[in-house]
Coordinates of C-alpha atoms and ligand atoms in Angstrom, one line a residue:
X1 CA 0.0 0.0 0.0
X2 CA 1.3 3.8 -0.1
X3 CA 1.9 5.3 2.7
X4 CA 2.2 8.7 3.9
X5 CA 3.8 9.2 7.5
X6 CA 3.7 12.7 8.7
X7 CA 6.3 12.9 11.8
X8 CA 9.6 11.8 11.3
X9 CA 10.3 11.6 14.6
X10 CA 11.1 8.7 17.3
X11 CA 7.7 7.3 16.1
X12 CA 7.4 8.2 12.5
X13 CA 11.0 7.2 11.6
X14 CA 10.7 3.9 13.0
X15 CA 7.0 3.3 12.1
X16 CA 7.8 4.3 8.2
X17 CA 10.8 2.2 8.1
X18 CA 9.0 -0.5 9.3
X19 CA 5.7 -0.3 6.7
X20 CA 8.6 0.0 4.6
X21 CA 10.1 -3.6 5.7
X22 CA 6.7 -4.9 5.5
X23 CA 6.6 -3.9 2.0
X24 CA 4.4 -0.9 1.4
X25 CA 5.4 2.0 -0.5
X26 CA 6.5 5.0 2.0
X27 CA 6.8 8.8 2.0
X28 CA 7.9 10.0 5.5
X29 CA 7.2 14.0 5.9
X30 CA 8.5 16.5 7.7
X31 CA 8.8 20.2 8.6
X32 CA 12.3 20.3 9.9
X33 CA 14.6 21.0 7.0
X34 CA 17.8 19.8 8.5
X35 CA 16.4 16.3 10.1
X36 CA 15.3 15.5 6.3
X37 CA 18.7 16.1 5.2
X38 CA 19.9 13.7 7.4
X39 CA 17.7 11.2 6.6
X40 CA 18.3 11.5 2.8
X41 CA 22.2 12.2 3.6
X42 CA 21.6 8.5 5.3
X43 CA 22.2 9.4 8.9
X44 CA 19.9 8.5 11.6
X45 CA 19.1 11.0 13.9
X46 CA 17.7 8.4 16.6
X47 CA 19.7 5.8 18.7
X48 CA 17.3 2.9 17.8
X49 CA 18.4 -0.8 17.3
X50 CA 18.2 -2.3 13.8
X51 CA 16.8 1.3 12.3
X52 CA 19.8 1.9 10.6
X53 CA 19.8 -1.4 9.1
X54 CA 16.1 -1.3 8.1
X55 CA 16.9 2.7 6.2
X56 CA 19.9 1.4 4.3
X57 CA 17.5 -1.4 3.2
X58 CA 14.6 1.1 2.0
X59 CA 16.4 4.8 1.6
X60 CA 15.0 5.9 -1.9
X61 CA 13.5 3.0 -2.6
X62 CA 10.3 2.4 -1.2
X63 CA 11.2 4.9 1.6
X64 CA 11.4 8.0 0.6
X65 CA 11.4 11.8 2.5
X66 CA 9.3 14.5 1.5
X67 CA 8.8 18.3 3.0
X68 CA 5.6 18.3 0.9
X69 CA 2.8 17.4 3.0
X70 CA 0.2 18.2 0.7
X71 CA 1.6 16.1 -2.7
X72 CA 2.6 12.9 0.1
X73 CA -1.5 12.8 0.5
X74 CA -1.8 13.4 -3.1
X75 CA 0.0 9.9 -3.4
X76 CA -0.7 8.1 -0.3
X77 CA -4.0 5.4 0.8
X78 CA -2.9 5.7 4.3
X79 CA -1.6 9.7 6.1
X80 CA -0.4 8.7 9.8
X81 CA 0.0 11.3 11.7
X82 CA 3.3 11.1 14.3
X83 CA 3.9 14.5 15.2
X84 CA 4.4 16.0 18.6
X85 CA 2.4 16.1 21.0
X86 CA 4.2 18.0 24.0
X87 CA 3.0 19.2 27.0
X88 CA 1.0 22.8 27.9
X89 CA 1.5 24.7 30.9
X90 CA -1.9 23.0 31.9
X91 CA -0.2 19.7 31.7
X92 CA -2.5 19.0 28.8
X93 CA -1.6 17.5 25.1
X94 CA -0.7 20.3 22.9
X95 CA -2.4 19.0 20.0
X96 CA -1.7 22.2 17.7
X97 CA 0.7 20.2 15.3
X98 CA -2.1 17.7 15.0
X99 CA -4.3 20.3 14.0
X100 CA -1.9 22.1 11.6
X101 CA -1.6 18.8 9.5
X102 CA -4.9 17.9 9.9
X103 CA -6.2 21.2 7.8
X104 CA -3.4 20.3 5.2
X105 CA -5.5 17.1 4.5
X106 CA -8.7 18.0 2.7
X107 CA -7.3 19.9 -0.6
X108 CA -5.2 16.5 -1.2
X109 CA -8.4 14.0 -1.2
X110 CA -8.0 13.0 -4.9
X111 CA -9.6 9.3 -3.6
X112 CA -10.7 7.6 -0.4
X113 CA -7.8 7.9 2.0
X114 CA -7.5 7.0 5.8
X115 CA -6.1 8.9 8.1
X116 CA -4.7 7.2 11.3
X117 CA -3.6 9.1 14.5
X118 CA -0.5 7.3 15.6
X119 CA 1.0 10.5 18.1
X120 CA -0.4 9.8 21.6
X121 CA -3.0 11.9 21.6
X122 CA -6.3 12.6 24.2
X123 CA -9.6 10.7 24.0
X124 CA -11.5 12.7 21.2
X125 CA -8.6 13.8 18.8
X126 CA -10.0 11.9 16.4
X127 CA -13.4 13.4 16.6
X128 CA -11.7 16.5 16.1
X129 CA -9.4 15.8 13.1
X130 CA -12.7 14.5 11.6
X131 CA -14.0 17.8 12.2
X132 CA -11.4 19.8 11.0
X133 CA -11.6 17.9 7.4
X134 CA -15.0 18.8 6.9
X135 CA -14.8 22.2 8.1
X136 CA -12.7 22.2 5.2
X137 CA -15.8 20.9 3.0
X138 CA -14.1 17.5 2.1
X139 CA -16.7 15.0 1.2
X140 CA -17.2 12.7 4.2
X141 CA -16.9 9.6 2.1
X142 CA -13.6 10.1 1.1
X143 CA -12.1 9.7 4.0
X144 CA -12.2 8.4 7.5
X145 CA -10.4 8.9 10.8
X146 CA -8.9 6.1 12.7
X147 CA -6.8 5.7 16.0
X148 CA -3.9 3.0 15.9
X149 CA -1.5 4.0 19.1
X150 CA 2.0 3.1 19.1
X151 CA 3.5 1.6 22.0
X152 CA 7.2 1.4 20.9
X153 CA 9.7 1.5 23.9
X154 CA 12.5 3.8 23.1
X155 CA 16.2 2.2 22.2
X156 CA 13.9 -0.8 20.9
X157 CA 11.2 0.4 19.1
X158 CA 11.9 -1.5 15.7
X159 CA 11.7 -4.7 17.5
X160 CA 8.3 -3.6 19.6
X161 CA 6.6 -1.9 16.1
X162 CA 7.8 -5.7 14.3
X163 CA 7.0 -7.9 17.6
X164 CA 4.5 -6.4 19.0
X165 CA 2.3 -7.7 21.6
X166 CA -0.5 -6.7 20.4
X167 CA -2.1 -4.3 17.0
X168 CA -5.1 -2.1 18.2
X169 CA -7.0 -0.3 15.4
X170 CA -9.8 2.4 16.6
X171 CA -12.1 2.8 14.3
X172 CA -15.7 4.5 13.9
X173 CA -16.3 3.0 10.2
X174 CA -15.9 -0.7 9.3
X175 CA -14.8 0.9 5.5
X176 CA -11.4 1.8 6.7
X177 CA -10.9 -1.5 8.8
X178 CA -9.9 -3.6 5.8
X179 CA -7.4 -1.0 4.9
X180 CA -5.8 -1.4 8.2
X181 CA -6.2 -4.7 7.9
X182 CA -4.5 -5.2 4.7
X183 CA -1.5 -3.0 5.8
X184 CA -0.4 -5.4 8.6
X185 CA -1.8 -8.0 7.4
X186 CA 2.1 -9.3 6.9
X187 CA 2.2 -9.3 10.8
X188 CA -0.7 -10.8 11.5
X189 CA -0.9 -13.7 9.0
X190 CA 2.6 -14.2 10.0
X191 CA 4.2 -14.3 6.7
X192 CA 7.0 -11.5 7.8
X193 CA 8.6 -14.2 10.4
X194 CA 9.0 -16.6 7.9
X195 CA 11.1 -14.3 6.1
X196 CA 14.8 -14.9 5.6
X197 CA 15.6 -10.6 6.4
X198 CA 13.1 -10.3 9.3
X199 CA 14.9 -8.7 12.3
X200 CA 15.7 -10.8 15.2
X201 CA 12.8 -12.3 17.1
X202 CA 12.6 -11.0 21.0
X203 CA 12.2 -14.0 23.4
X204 CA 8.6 -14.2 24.7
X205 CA 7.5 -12.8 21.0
X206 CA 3.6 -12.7 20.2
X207 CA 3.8 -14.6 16.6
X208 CA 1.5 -13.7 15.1
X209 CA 0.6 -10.6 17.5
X210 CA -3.3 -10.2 17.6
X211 CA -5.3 -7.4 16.1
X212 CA -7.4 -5.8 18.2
X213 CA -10.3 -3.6 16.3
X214 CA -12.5 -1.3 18.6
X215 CA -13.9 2.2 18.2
X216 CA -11.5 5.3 18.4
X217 CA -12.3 6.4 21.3
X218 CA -11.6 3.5 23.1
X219 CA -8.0 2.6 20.9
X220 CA -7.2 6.4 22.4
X221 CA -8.1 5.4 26.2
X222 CA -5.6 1.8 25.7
X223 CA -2.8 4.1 25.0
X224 CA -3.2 6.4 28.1
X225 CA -4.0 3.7 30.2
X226 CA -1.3 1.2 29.5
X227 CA 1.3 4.0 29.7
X228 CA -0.3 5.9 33.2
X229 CA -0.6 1.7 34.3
X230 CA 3.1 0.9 33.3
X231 CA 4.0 4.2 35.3
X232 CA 2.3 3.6 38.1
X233 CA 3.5 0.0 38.3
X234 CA 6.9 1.5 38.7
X235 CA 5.9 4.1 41.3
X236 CA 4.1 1.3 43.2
X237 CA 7.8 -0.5 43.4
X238 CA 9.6 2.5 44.0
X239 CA 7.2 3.1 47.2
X240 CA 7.7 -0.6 48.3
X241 CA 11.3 0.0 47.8
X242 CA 11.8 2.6 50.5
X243 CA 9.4 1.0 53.1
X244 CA 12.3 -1.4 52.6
X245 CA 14.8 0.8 53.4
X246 CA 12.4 2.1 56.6
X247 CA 12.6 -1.3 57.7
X248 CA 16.2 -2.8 56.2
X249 CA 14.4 -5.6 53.8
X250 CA 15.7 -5.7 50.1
X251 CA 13.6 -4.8 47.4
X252 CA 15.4 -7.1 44.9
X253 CA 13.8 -10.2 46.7
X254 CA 10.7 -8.5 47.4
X255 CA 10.3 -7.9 44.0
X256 CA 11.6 -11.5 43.0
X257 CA 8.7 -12.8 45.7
X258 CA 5.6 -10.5 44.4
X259 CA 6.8 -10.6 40.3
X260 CA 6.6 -14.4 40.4
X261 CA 2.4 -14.2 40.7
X262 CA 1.9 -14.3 37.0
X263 CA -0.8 -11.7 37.2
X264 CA 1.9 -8.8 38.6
X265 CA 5.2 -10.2 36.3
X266 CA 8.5 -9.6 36.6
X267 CA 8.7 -6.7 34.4
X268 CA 8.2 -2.7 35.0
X269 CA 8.8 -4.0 38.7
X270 CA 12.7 -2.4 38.5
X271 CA 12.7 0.1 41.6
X272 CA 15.5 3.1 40.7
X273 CA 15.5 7.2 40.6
X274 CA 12.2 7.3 39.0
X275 CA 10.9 6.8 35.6
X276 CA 11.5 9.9 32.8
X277 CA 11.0 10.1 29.3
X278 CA 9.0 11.8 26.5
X279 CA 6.0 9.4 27.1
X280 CA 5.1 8.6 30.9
X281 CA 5.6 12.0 32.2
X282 CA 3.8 13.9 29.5
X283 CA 1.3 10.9 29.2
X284 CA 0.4 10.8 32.7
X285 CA -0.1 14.8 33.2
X286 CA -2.5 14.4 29.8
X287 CA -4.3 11.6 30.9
X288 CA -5.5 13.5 34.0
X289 CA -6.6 16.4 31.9
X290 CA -8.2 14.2 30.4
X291 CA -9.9 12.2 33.1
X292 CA -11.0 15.9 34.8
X293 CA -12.6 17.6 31.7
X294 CA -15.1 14.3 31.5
X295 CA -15.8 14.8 35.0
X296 CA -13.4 12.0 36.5
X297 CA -10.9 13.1 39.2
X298 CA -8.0 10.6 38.4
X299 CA -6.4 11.2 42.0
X300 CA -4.5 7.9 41.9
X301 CA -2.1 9.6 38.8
X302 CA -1.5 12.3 41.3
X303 CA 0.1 10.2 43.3
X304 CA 1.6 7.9 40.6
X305 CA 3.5 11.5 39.8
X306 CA 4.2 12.4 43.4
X307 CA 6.0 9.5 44.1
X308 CA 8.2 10.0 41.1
X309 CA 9.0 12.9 42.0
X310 CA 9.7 11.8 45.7
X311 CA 12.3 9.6 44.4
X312 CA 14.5 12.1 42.7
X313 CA 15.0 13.7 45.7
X314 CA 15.5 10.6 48.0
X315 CA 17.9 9.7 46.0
X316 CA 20.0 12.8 46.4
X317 CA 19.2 13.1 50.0
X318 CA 20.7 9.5 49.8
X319 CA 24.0 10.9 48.3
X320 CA 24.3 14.2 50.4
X321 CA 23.9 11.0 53.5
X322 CA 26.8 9.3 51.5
X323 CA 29.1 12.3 51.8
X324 CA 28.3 14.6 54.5
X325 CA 29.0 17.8 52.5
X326 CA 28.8 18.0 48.7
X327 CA 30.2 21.4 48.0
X328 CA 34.0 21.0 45.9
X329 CA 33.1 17.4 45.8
X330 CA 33.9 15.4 42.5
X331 CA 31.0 13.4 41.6
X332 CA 31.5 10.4 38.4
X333 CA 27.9 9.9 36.7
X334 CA 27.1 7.2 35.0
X335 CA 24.5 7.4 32.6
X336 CA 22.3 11.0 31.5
X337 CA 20.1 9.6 29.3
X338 CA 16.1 8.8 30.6
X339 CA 16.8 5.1 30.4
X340 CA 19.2 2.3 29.0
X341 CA 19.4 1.6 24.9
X342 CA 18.5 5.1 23.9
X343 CA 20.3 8.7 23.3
X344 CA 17.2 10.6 24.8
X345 CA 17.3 13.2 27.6
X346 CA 13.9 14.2 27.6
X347 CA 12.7 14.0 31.2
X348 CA 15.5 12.2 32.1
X349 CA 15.9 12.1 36.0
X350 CA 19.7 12.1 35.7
X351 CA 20.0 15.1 33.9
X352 CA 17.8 16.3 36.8
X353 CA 20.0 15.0 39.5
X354 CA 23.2 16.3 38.0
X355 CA 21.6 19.5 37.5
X356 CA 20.8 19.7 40.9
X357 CA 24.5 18.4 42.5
X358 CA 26.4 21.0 40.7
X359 CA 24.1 23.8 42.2
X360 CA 25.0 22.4 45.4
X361 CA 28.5 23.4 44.5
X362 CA 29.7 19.4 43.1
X363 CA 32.2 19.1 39.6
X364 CA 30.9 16.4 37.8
X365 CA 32.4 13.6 35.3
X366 CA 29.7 11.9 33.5
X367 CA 29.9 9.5 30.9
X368 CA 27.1 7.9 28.8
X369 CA 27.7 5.9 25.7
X370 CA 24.4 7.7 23.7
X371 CA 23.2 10.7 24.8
X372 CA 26.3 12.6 25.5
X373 CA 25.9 14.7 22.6
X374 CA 22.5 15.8 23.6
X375 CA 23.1 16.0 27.1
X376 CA 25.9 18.4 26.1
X377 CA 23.3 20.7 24.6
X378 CA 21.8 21.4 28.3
X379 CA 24.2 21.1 30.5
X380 CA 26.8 23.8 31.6
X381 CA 30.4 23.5 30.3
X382 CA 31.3 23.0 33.9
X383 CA 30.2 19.3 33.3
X384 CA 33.6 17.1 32.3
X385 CA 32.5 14.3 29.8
X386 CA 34.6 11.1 29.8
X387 CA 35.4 9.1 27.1
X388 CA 34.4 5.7 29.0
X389 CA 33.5 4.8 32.9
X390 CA 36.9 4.2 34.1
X391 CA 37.7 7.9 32.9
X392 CA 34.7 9.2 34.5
X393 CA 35.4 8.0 37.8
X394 CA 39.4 9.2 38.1
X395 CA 39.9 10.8 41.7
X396 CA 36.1 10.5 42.4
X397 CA 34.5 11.1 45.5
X398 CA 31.8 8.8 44.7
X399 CA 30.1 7.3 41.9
X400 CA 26.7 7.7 41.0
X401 CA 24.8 5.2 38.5
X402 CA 21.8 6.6 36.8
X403 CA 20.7 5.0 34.0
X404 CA 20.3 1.3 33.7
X405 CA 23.3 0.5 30.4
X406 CA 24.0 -3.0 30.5
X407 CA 27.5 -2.0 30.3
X408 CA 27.3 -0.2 33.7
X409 CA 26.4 -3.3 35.1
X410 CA 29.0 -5.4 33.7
X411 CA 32.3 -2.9 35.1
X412 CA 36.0 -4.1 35.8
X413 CA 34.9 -3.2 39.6
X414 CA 38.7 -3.5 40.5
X415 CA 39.5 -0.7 38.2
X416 CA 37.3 1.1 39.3
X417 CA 38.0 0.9 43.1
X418 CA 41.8 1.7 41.9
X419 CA 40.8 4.6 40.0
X420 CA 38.6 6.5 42.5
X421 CA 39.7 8.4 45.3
X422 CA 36.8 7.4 47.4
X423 CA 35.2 3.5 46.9
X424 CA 31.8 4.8 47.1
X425 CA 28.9 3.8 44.9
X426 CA 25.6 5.5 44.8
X427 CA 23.7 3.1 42.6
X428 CA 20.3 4.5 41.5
X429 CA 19.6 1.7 39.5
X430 CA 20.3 -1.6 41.6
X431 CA 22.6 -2.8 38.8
X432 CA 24.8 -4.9 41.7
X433 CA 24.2 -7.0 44.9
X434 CA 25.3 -5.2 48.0
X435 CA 27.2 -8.4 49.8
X436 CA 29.1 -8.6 47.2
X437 CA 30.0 -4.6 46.1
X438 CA 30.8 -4.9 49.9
X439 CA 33.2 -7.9 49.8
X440 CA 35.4 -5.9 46.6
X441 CA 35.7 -3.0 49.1
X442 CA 33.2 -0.7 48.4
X443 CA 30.6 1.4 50.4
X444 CA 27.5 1.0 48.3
X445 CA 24.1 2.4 48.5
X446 CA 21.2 1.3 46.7
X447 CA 17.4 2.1 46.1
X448 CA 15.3 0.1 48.8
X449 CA 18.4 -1.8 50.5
X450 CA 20.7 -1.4 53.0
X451 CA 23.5 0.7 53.0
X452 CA 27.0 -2.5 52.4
X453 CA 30.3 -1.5 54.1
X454 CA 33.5 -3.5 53.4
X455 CA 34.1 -3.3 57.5
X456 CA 30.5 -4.1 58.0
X457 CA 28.8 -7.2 56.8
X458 CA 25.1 -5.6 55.5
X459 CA 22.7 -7.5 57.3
X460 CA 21.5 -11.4 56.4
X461 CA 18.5 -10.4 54.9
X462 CA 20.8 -9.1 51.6
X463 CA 21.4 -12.7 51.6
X464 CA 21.4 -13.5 47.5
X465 CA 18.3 -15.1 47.0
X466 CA 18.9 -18.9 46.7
X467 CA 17.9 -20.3 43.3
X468 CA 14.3 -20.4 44.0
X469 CA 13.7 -24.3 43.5
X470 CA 10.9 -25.0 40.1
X471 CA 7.6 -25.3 41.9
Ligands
UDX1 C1 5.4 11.9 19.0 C2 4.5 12.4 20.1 O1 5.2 13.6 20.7 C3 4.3 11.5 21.2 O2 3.3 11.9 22.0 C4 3.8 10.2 20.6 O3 3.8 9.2 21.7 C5 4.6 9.7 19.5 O4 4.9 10.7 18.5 P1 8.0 11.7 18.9 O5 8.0 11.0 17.7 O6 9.0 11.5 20.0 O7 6.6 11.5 19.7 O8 7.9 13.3 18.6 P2 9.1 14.1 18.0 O9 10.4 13.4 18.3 O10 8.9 15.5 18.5 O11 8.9 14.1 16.4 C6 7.9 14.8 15.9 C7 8.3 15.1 14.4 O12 7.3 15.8 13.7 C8 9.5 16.1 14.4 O13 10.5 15.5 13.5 C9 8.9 17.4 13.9 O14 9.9 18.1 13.1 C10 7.8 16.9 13.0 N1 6.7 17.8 12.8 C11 6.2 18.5 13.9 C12 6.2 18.0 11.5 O15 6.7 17.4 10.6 N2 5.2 18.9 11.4 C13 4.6 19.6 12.4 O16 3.7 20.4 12.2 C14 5.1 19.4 13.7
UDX2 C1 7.1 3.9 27.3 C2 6.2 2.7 27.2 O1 6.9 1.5 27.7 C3 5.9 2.4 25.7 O2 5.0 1.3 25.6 C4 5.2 3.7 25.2 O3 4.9 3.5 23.8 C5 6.2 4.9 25.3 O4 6.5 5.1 26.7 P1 9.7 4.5 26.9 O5 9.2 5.8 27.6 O6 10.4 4.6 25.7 O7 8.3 3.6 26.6 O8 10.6 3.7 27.9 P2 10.3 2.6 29.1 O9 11.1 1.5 28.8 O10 8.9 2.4 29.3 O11 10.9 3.3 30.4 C6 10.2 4.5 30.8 C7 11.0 5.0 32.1 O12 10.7 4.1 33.2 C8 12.5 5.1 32.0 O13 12.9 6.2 32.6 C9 12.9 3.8 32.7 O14 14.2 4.0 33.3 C10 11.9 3.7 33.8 N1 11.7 2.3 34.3 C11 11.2 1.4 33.4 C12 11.8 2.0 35.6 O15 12.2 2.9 36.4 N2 11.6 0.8 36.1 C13 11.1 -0.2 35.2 O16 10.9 -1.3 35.7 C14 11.0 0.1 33.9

């Protein structure tokens, strides 16, 4: 089919080069001048896994980029719309680049066309980019509306748009259902995993994912609500966690005993400094603008944000407890951007944290293998930037870990106890057991376990769980 994907951002890049893969016909548009000419120059402008691969594979073939919103629709079946939807003052969905591509629609409906929503956007946006069409005196059969939320995880969003657990379509006419139908029907008859080129199958893969069709309104709703659920699973966990510290349990085997019910699942249960990102935090603050202007007051999200917040600062009341005074200290960060796997900063509670520690007079060395470039963009020049972790943490008072890398977890721990001045580890993501950072001589502090001492053994209960025998 031909598709037009208006957006080219960390949605409509990865969603176009995947219709792409699947073997549609693709135009992805875009306002900003110099992201095009990096796409056509063949960079990509997002740290995702296999995107490069799957642009090489399509660039100017049946991927192409386009400024031209107007002649894309001209040639497209399909017009997804994947532009930004940031946050107001209000908290609410700005919605205004919806609405500025939405009025570009009507003069460009040479035939019947489908227009999906694919940005995150409130309950109702479709009813409104209906609207705006006709206001524009289109002819209401040549088009419809429909919802069809992404729920790509950043850093792997190839492999969630091409593995996905499930498809949800929203629509209000069963016309346009066969359309979407047809255009991942490769998914859902499972003919793209038999492929020879398909990209890497994820374990625990949903082959073939199901489709889930329902109206728009609802297919709006299933975004919010899996993304203000996800975040308040990890608020939940990051609550448990300090009652843990309150009371010296461990978290870790907490979560190991309450993830094991398969209702509640292993996954989303990592406690740490909070979650950030351009999704949850913005998703969450529009969701309960949402929930108020239909008469619902969605309390619970206040809380789901409140304790998210709450845990930025315990953690740095956690590293002022680590070092007494923080002014002139030297501080080695590992990790800036929102989360392991991407180059992102948006919301990212480390760039928070570090922000905060040099106003309380600390230098910093910071080191993340993605997002330094970005970070670089808002952080003062005060900031050193190392060229890997052993760098960062020369002559360092202490080390903070912020976001979850793999490759922070995996560190020549001897190296770095040589190279700091201090051996003292404030880890904000629980990337290592406490017995043993203790045993290699380290002071280490965690989220929602004791404090472990080389002179002190932490207490039994940071026991490593035993293997837990197959029931
Ligand atoms: C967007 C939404 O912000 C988010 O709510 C939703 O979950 C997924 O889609 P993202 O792809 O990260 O997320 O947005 P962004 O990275 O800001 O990319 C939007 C792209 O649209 C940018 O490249 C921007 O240049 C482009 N754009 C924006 C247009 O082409 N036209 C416009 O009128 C506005
Ligand atoms: C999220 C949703 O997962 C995705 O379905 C939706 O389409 C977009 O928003 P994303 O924001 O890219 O994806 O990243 P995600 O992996 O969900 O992590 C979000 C934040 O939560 C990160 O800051 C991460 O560090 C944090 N997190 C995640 C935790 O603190 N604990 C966890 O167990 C999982």
């Amino acid at each position: 089919m031909r598709v037009a994907v208006v957006g080219s951002g960390y949605v409509g890049l990865v969603a176009g080069a995947c219709f792409a893969d699947l073997g549609h016909t693709v135009l992805l548009v875009d306002n900003d001048q110099q992201k095009l000419a990096a796409l056509k120059g063949g960079q990509v402008p997002i740290h995702e896994k296999f995107l490069p691969e799957l642009l090489d594979r399509h660039r100017g073939q049946r991927l192409r980029f386009s400024e031209d919103l107007h002649a894309a629709v001209l040639e497209s079946d399909v017009v997804f719309i994947a532009v930004g939807t940031p946050t107001t003052e209000q908290g609410e969905a700005d919605l205004s680049y919806v609405e500025s591509v939405a009025t570009s629609i009507p003069s460009a409906l040479n035939g019947y066309k489908v227009i999906v929503e694919k940005s995150t956007v409130p309950v109702y946006t479709s009813e409104w980019i209906r609207k705006i069409i006709l206001r524009h005196a289109a002819d209401p059969d040549s088009f419809d509306v429909a919802s069809n939320p992404e729920f790509l995880r950043e850093g792997s969003g190839v492999t969630d748009f091409l593995f996905p657990d499930r498809i949800v379509i929203g629509v209000d006419d069963e016309r346009c259902v066969s359309v979407l139908r047809t255009l991942y029907a490769p998914l859902t008859d499972g003919s793209y995993y038999q492929r020879g080129d398909a990209i890497p199958r994820p374990d625990r893969a949903q082959i073939p994912p199901p489709l889930i069709v329902t109206s728009t309104k609802s297919a709006e709703l299933i975004k919010h609500a899996s993304n203000a659920f996800l975040a308040m699973k990890i608020s939940f966990i990051n609550a448990v966690a300090s009652i843990c510290e309150a009371v010296g349990a461990d978290v870790q085997q907490v979560c190991q005993g309450i993830g094991s019910d398969r209702r509640i699942g292993h996954r989303f249960l990592n406690p740490g400094i909070g979650y950030g990102g351009s999704c949850f935090p913005k998703d969450l603050k529009a969701f309960r603008a949402v929930a108020r202007e239909c008469g619902y007051d969605f309390r619970l999200l206040d809380e789901v944000m409140h304790i998210n917040e709450e845990q930025r600062q315990r953690f740095l009341r956690k590293v002022r407890s680590a070092l007494w005074t923080l002014r002139g200290k030297r501080l080695a960060v590992l990790g800036l951007a929102f989360k392991g796997g991407t180059d992102d900063i948006r919301e990212s509670p480390a760039i928070m944290l570090v922000e905060t520690l040099l106003q309380e007079g600390c230098s910093i060395s910071a080191y993340d293998p993605a997002a330094e470039v970005r970070a670089r963009e808002v952080l003062p020049a005060s900031v050193q930037f190392a060229e890997n972790p052993y760098a960062a943490v020369r002559d360092a008072d202490a080390l903070l870990i912020l976001t979850e890398w793999d490759e922070f977890a995996a560190l020549d721990l001897e190296r770095v106890h040589g190279a700091m001045k201090y051996p003292i580890v404030i880890d904000g993501r629980n990337l290592y057991d406490p017995e043993s950072m203790a045993e290699q001589g380290f002071t280490y502090y965690s989220i929602g376990r004791s404090a472990a001492t080389p002179e002190v053994r932490s207490s039994p209960s940071n026991v490593p769980p035993r293997a837990v025998e197959n029931s």
